[in-house]
Structures are given as C-alpha cells and as structure tokens.
C-alpha cells in the first residue's frame, strides 16, 4: 500500500530558529511531491511542488529537497516566524491516475 | 478572484438527517475533489470529478453522494448522517493546465450528534 510518513508529529521551536521536517514515502512510481501549509482552521495552501527529477525547490524561507532514490523529502524552514505556526503536509502523487497520497502532517509551533 | 468557496462553514446536525455541503469554484477547473480530515489521519479522498457529469469514488465513499451538473459546483451529500461522519470536509479543484497545483477551500466543519 502506498504510504506517506511524516516526522516529527509535532515540533516546538523558538522564533528565529531553523527547522527541518521529514517525509518518507513508498509511493512508486510517483509523479510529483508537494508540501502544503495548513493554518489552523484554514484549507491547505501549496508551498512547493517537485517532480522526480528535481532535487530542491525554494519558496522564500521554505526549501524542499527530494531524494527519489531513498524516497525521502524534507522541508527546511529558515529564520522561523510566529506565522510559520501551522501543520505542514507532504503529498505524493501517483504517476498513473490522479491519486494523491497525503501524510498526516507535522504540527509546527513557533514561540517567541 | 473568489477562488473556491464552501458552505456552510460550520454545521451541527442530528444522526439520520441528510446534509449537503456545497462547493463552488470560479476558475472553471476540470477536476474537483472532496476530502475529509480527521485527527491522526491525512486528508482522505471521498469522491472526485474529472468534469461535469463525471464522478468517481475515492478512498472513503460510503455514506456520501456527489453530483456535478455544472463545472463550477460539486455538492457533497450525506444521505443519513452518522457520528462517524463528524469531520472537517475540504473541497478542492485543479485545472488541466494548472501545473498540478490543487487549490483547497476553507473547509466545512460538520458535527453529527
């Protein structure tokens, strides 16, 4: 069964610090991998999307990496801000068909 | 740019009642989706639609009905609500040429008592 596992489940960091969220997946073959940010009480919003041939993609202070060989991705947040407090969801798209496999998310809390 | 909107945002209903959650998008996206999000689970696909009058089951379709008579609307109906259907429901859409980006609505919080 295709799965997406995220770690840690939750994380608390101080404002200004960096952090890295992990995503391991078994989806194969896959088309692309996305990271979404979901603020409390809101819908998920796309941060990055990477195809299997891409290793890294940045969106401001967010940098996603992908290792298709080990089936791992990470999301690095630089100089965290209070507004980064949210759930971060890793989503892997199967190559054939429209199915997306969602991770359960990592809840990040940035405190001052 | 209205985007994708859901209604109602919050709903409390009784077991056995029929409930319809509405979803409307202004982009003329071909694909529309309904997901439910529960604590400890990732988003799970209930139903999706590739175009008007074309719908298909997702991962957890039991107890739900959808229709897509118009491209912009994709209502989700719980025919006889059960407590296990208490959840947050997200509608989403994707265009054929939107680079695989899926846009989510703000969610509908449903409580079945």
mmCIF file of C-alpha atoms in Angstrom:
data_model
loop_
_atom_site.group_PDB
_atom_site.id
_atom_site.type_symbol
_atom_site.label_atom_id
_atom_site.label_comp_id
_atom_site.label_asym_id
_atom_site.label_seq_id
_atom_site.Cartn_x
_atom_site.Cartn_y
_atom_site.Cartn_z
ATOM 1 C CA UNK A 1 0.000 0.000 0.000
ATOM 2 C CA UNK A 2 1.317 3.422 -0.929
ATOM 3 C CA UNK A 3 2.060 5.457 2.161
ATOM 4 C CA UNK A 4 3.492 8.775 3.213
ATOM 5 C CA UNK A 5 5.011 9.064 6.687
ATOM 6 C CA UNK A 6 5.937 12.408 8.227
ATOM 7 C CA UNK A 7 8.127 13.167 11.202
ATOM 8 C CA UNK A 8 8.089 14.538 13.758
ATOM 9 C CA UNK A 9 4.365 14.572 14.538
ATOM 10 C CA UNK A 10 4.809 17.909 16.266
ATOM 11 C CA UNK A 11 7.588 20.365 16.913
ATOM 12 C CA UNK A 12 8.066 23.488 19.012
ATOM 13 C CA UNK A 13 10.840 25.937 18.164
ATOM 14 C CA UNK A 14 11.843 29.448 19.142
ATOM 15 C CA UNK A 15 11.242 32.313 16.760
ATOM 16 C CA UNK A 16 14.260 32.901 14.548
ATOM 17 C CA UNK A 17 15.473 29.303 14.658
ATOM 18 C CA UNK A 18 15.624 26.916 11.707
ATOM 19 C CA UNK A 19 13.889 23.572 11.500
ATOM 20 C CA UNK A 20 13.568 20.608 9.167
ATOM 21 C CA UNK A 21 10.525 18.435 8.626
ATOM 22 C CA UNK A 22 10.802 14.957 7.153
ATOM 23 C CA UNK A 23 8.692 13.000 4.705
ATOM 24 C CA UNK A 24 9.260 9.352 3.726
ATOM 25 C CA UNK A 25 7.109 7.704 1.121
ATOM 26 C CA UNK A 26 6.578 4.341 -0.517
ATOM 27 C CA UNK A 27 4.558 5.601 -3.496
ATOM 28 C CA UNK A 28 6.075 4.165 -6.659
ATOM 29 C CA UNK A 29 6.165 5.194 -9.376
ATOM 30 C CA UNK A 30 5.386 8.764 -8.442
ATOM 31 C CA UNK A 31 4.768 11.866 -10.456
ATOM 32 C CA UNK A 32 5.468 14.689 -8.030
ATOM 33 C CA UNK A 33 5.790 15.566 -4.378
ATOM 34 C CA UNK A 34 4.197 18.597 -2.794
ATOM 35 C CA UNK A 35 4.406 20.366 0.516
ATOM 36 C CA UNK A 36 1.368 22.199 1.812
ATOM 37 C CA UNK A 37 0.970 24.578 4.743
ATOM 38 C CA UNK A 38 -2.289 24.443 6.650
ATOM 39 C CA UNK A 39 -3.029 27.196 9.128
ATOM 40 C CA UNK A 40 -5.403 26.332 11.965
ATOM 41 C CA UNK A 41 -8.984 26.471 10.724
ATOM 42 C CA UNK A 42 -7.984 27.005 7.098
ATOM 43 C CA UNK A 43 -7.525 24.920 3.976
ATOM 44 C CA UNK A 44 -4.063 23.690 2.885
ATOM 45 C CA UNK A 45 -2.050 26.056 0.695
ATOM 46 C CA UNK A 46 0.656 24.852 -1.684
ATOM 47 C CA UNK A 47 4.274 25.713 -0.773
ATOM 48 C CA UNK A 48 6.298 23.717 -3.273
ATOM 49 C CA UNK A 49 5.881 21.030 -5.881
ATOM 50 C CA UNK A 50 8.746 18.899 -7.204
ATOM 51 C CA UNK A 51 8.913 16.281 -9.932
ATOM 52 C CA UNK A 52 11.029 13.154 -9.502
ATOM 53 C CA UNK A 53 13.907 14.789 -11.403
ATOM 54 C CA UNK A 54 14.147 17.819 -9.121
ATOM 55 C CA UNK A 55 16.346 17.798 -6.011
ATOM 56 C CA UNK A 56 15.470 21.092 -4.415
ATOM 57 C CA UNK A 57 12.970 23.900 -4.671
ATOM 58 C CA UNK A 58 12.663 27.079 -2.660
ATOM 59 C CA UNK A 59 9.786 29.374 -1.828
ATOM 60 C CA UNK A 60 11.067 32.254 0.272
ATOM 61 C CA UNK A 61 12.235 30.882 3.617
ATOM 62 C CA UNK A 62 10.960 27.408 2.716
ATOM 63 C CA UNK A 63 13.279 24.975 0.937
ATOM 64 C CA UNK A 64 12.161 21.493 -0.040
ATOM 65 C CA UNK A 65 14.549 18.720 -1.004
ATOM 66 C CA UNK A 66 13.840 15.415 -2.669
ATOM 67 C CA UNK A 67 15.862 12.219 -2.882
ATOM 68 C CA UNK A 68 13.953 9.930 -5.229
ATOM 69 C CA UNK A 69 16.399 7.074 -4.665
ATOM 70 C CA UNK A 70 15.775 6.875 -0.928
ATOM 71 C CA UNK A 71 12.183 8.123 -1.266
ATOM 72 C CA UNK A 72 12.718 10.942 1.194
ATOM 73 C CA UNK A 73 11.862 14.607 1.177
ATOM 74 C CA UNK A 74 12.473 17.361 3.675
ATOM 75 C CA UNK A 75 11.130 20.841 4.208
ATOM 76 C CA UNK A 76 13.584 23.288 5.746
ATOM 77 C CA UNK A 77 12.301 26.495 7.284
ATOM 78 C CA UNK A 78 14.844 29.238 7.795
ATOM 79 C CA UNK A 79 14.619 32.004 10.393
ATOM 80 C CA UNK A 80 11.220 30.907 11.620
ATOM 81 C CA UNK A 81 8.467 33.402 12.322
ATOM 82 C CA UNK A 82 5.388 33.167 14.521
ATOM 83 C CA UNK A 83 3.298 32.995 11.340
ATOM 84 C CA UNK A 84 5.020 29.727 10.417
ATOM 85 C CA UNK A 85 2.996 28.010 13.151
ATOM 86 C CA UNK A 86 0.851 25.583 11.162
ATOM 87 C CA UNK A 87 0.535 21.995 10.032
ATOM 88 C CA UNK A 88 2.816 21.011 7.150
ATOM 89 C CA UNK A 89 1.561 18.260 4.906
ATOM 90 C CA UNK A 90 3.576 16.157 2.474
ATOM 91 C CA UNK A 91 1.610 14.871 -0.513
ATOM 92 C CA UNK A 92 2.852 12.401 -3.132
ATOM 93 C CA UNK A 93 1.113 11.998 -6.467
ATOM 94 C CA UNK A 94 0.994 8.562 -8.075
ATOM 95 C CA UNK A 95 2.374 8.597 -11.607
ATOM 96 C CA UNK A 96 -0.656 6.915 -13.152
ATOM 97 C CA UNK A 97 -4.084 8.189 -12.339
ATOM 98 C CA UNK A 98 -4.999 11.179 -10.251
ATOM 99 C CA UNK A 99 -4.483 9.718 -6.815
ATOM 100 C CA UNK A 100 -2.727 11.779 -4.169
ATOM 101 C CA UNK A 101 -1.373 10.161 -1.021
ATOM 102 C CA UNK A 102 -1.352 12.502 1.968
ATOM 103 C CA UNK A 103 0.862 12.364 5.013
ATOM 104 C CA UNK A 104 -0.732 13.028 8.403
ATOM 105 C CA UNK A 105 1.225 16.246 8.733
ATOM 106 C CA UNK A 106 3.700 17.799 11.159
ATOM 107 C CA UNK A 107 2.338 20.410 13.538
ATOM 108 C CA UNK A 108 4.851 23.214 13.991
ATOM 109 C CA UNK A 109 4.574 25.771 16.734
ATOM 110 C CA UNK A 110 6.891 28.756 16.732
ATOM 111 C CA UNK A 111 7.010 30.608 20.021
ATOM 112 C CA UNK A 112 8.558 33.916 20.987
ATOM 113 C CA UNK B 1 -10.809 36.444 -7.547
ATOM 114 C CA UNK B 2 -13.270 34.440 -5.457
ATOM 115 C CA UNK B 3 -11.472 31.105 -5.930
ATOM 116 C CA UNK B 4 -13.078 28.147 -4.254
ATOM 117 C CA UNK B 5 -15.733 28.569 -1.602
ATOM 118 C CA UNK B 6 -17.512 26.137 0.669
ATOM 119 C CA UNK B 7 -20.774 26.427 2.555
ATOM 120 C CA UNK B 8 -21.776 26.090 5.240
ATOM 121 C CA UNK B 9 -18.527 26.612 7.098
ATOM 122 C CA UNK B 10 -19.984 25.128 10.285
ATOM 123 C CA UNK B 11 -22.878 22.735 10.694
ATOM 124 C CA UNK B 12 -24.337 20.699 13.546
ATOM 125 C CA UNK B 13 -26.844 18.037 12.589
ATOM 126 C CA UNK B 14 -28.548 15.045 14.110
ATOM 127 C CA UNK B 15 -27.919 11.398 13.326
ATOM 128 C CA UNK B 16 -30.018 10.241 10.402
ATOM 129 C CA UNK B 17 -30.501 13.660 8.836
ATOM 130 C CA UNK B 18 -29.496 14.471 5.293
ATOM 131 C CA UNK B 19 -26.825 17.139 4.946
ATOM 132 C CA UNK B 20 -25.426 18.781 1.827
ATOM 133 C CA UNK B 21 -22.121 20.606 1.727
ATOM 134 C CA UNK B 22 -21.720 22.995 -1.151
ATOM 135 C CA UNK B 23 -18.571 23.758 -3.126
ATOM 136 C CA UNK B 24 -18.209 26.423 -5.803
ATOM 137 C CA UNK B 25 -15.142 27.395 -7.822
ATOM 138 C CA UNK B 26 -14.733 30.322 -10.183
ATOM 139 C CA UNK B 27 -11.731 29.096 -12.208
ATOM 140 C CA UNK B 28 -13.585 26.610 -14.458
ATOM 141 C CA UNK B 29 -11.208 23.926 -13.223
ATOM 142 C CA UNK B 30 -11.936 20.487 -14.662
ATOM 143 C CA UNK B 31 -11.143 18.464 -11.565
ATOM 144 C CA UNK B 32 -12.890 18.798 -8.240
ATOM 145 C CA UNK B 33 -12.401 16.769 -5.084
ATOM 146 C CA UNK B 34 -13.926 16.186 -1.686
ATOM 147 C CA UNK B 35 -11.678 15.211 1.217
ATOM 148 C CA UNK B 36 -12.283 14.642 4.881
ATOM 149 C CA UNK B 37 -9.673 15.402 7.522
ATOM 150 C CA UNK B 38 -9.683 13.665 10.883
ATOM 151 C CA UNK B 39 -7.211 13.861 13.744
ATOM 152 C CA UNK B 40 -4.373 11.416 13.204
ATOM 153 C CA UNK B 41 -5.231 10.850 9.572
ATOM 154 C CA UNK B 42 -4.070 12.574 6.445
ATOM 155 C CA UNK B 43 -6.651 14.026 4.120
ATOM 156 C CA UNK B 44 -8.718 11.164 2.696
ATOM 157 C CA UNK B 45 -10.424 11.353 -0.655
ATOM 158 C CA UNK B 46 -14.177 10.793 -0.618
ATOM 159 C CA UNK B 47 -15.144 11.472 -4.240
ATOM 160 C CA UNK B 48 -13.671 13.277 -7.195
ATOM 161 C CA UNK B 49 -14.859 14.537 -10.539
ATOM 162 C CA UNK B 50 -12.862 14.946 -13.751
ATOM 163 C CA UNK B 51 -15.513 17.048 -15.481
ATOM 164 C CA UNK B 52 -19.209 17.859 -15.395
ATOM 165 C CA UNK B 53 -21.330 14.695 -15.153
ATOM 166 C CA UNK B 54 -18.237 12.555 -14.429
ATOM 167 C CA UNK B 55 -17.681 11.441 -10.852
ATOM 168 C CA UNK B 56 -15.756 8.610 -9.245
ATOM 169 C CA UNK B 57 -15.258 7.120 -5.816
ATOM 170 C CA UNK B 58 -12.230 7.852 -3.717
ATOM 171 C CA UNK B 59 -10.847 6.094 -0.689
ATOM 172 C CA UNK B 60 -13.817 6.536 1.698
ATOM 173 C CA UNK B 61 -17.029 6.992 -0.349
ATOM 174 C CA UNK B 62 -19.517 5.033 1.784
ATOM 175 C CA UNK B 63 -22.383 7.159 3.096
ATOM 176 C CA UNK B 64 -21.741 10.012 0.669
ATOM 177 C CA UNK B 65 -23.240 11.057 -2.650
ATOM 178 C CA UNK B 66 -21.959 13.658 -5.111
ATOM 179 C CA UNK B 67 -23.152 15.263 -8.306
ATOM 180 C CA UNK B 68 -21.599 17.598 -10.862
ATOM 181 C CA UNK B 69 -24.246 19.017 -13.153
ATOM 182 C CA UNK B 70 -22.196 22.205 -13.651
ATOM 183 C CA UNK B 71 -18.421 22.565 -13.887
ATOM 184 C CA UNK B 72 -18.291 25.124 -11.090
ATOM 185 C CA UNK B 73 -20.316 23.239 -8.467
ATOM 186 C CA UNK B 74 -19.617 19.978 -6.680
ATOM 187 C CA UNK B 75 -22.014 19.341 -3.783
ATOM 188 C CA UNK B 76 -21.421 16.540 -1.285
ATOM 189 C CA UNK B 77 -24.456 14.935 0.362
ATOM 190 C CA UNK B 78 -24.533 12.795 3.463
ATOM 191 C CA UNK B 79 -27.722 10.839 2.908
ATOM 192 C CA UNK B 80 -28.188 9.748 6.532
ATOM 193 C CA UNK B 81 -25.562 11.325 8.747
ATOM 194 C CA UNK B 82 -23.746 9.194 11.312
ATOM 195 C CA UNK B 83 -21.490 10.232 14.215
ATOM 196 C CA UNK B 84 -18.501 8.758 12.373
ATOM 197 C CA UNK B 85 -19.023 11.411 9.697
ATOM 198 C CA UNK B 86 -18.179 14.161 12.164
ATOM 199 C CA UNK B 87 -15.162 15.689 10.468
ATOM 200 C CA UNK B 88 -13.747 18.626 8.589
ATOM 201 C CA UNK B 89 -14.540 18.465 4.894
ATOM 202 C CA UNK B 90 -12.389 20.135 2.262
ATOM 203 C CA UNK B 91 -13.338 20.741 -1.310
ATOM 204 C CA UNK B 92 -10.513 21.202 -3.813
ATOM 205 C CA UNK B 93 -10.055 21.855 -7.507
ATOM 206 C CA UNK B 94 -7.378 21.543 -10.144
ATOM 207 C CA UNK B 95 -7.255 22.705 -13.722
ATOM 208 C CA UNK B 96 -5.899 20.564 -16.532
ATOM 209 C CA UNK B 97 -3.176 23.140 -17.091
ATOM 210 C CA UNK B 98 -2.594 24.473 -13.569
ATOM 211 C CA UNK B 99 0.707 22.632 -13.112
ATOM 212 C CA UNK B 100 -0.789 20.002 -10.838
ATOM 213 C CA UNK B 101 -1.427 22.554 -8.117
ATOM 214 C CA UNK B 102 -4.560 21.732 -6.170
ATOM 215 C CA UNK B 103 -6.441 24.580 -4.551
ATOM 216 C CA UNK B 104 -8.376 23.894 -1.382
ATOM 217 C CA UNK B 105 -11.422 25.583 0.045
ATOM 218 C CA UNK B 106 -11.513 26.814 3.626
ATOM 219 C CA UNK B 107 -13.257 23.738 4.953
ATOM 220 C CA UNK B 108 -16.660 22.800 6.361
ATOM 221 C CA UNK B 109 -16.786 21.713 9.993
ATOM 222 C CA UNK B 110 -19.537 19.136 10.433
ATOM 223 C CA UNK B 111 -20.638 17.736 13.772
ATOM 224 C CA UNK B 112 -23.168 14.906 13.895
ATOM 225 C CA UNK B 113 -24.824 14.494 17.296
#
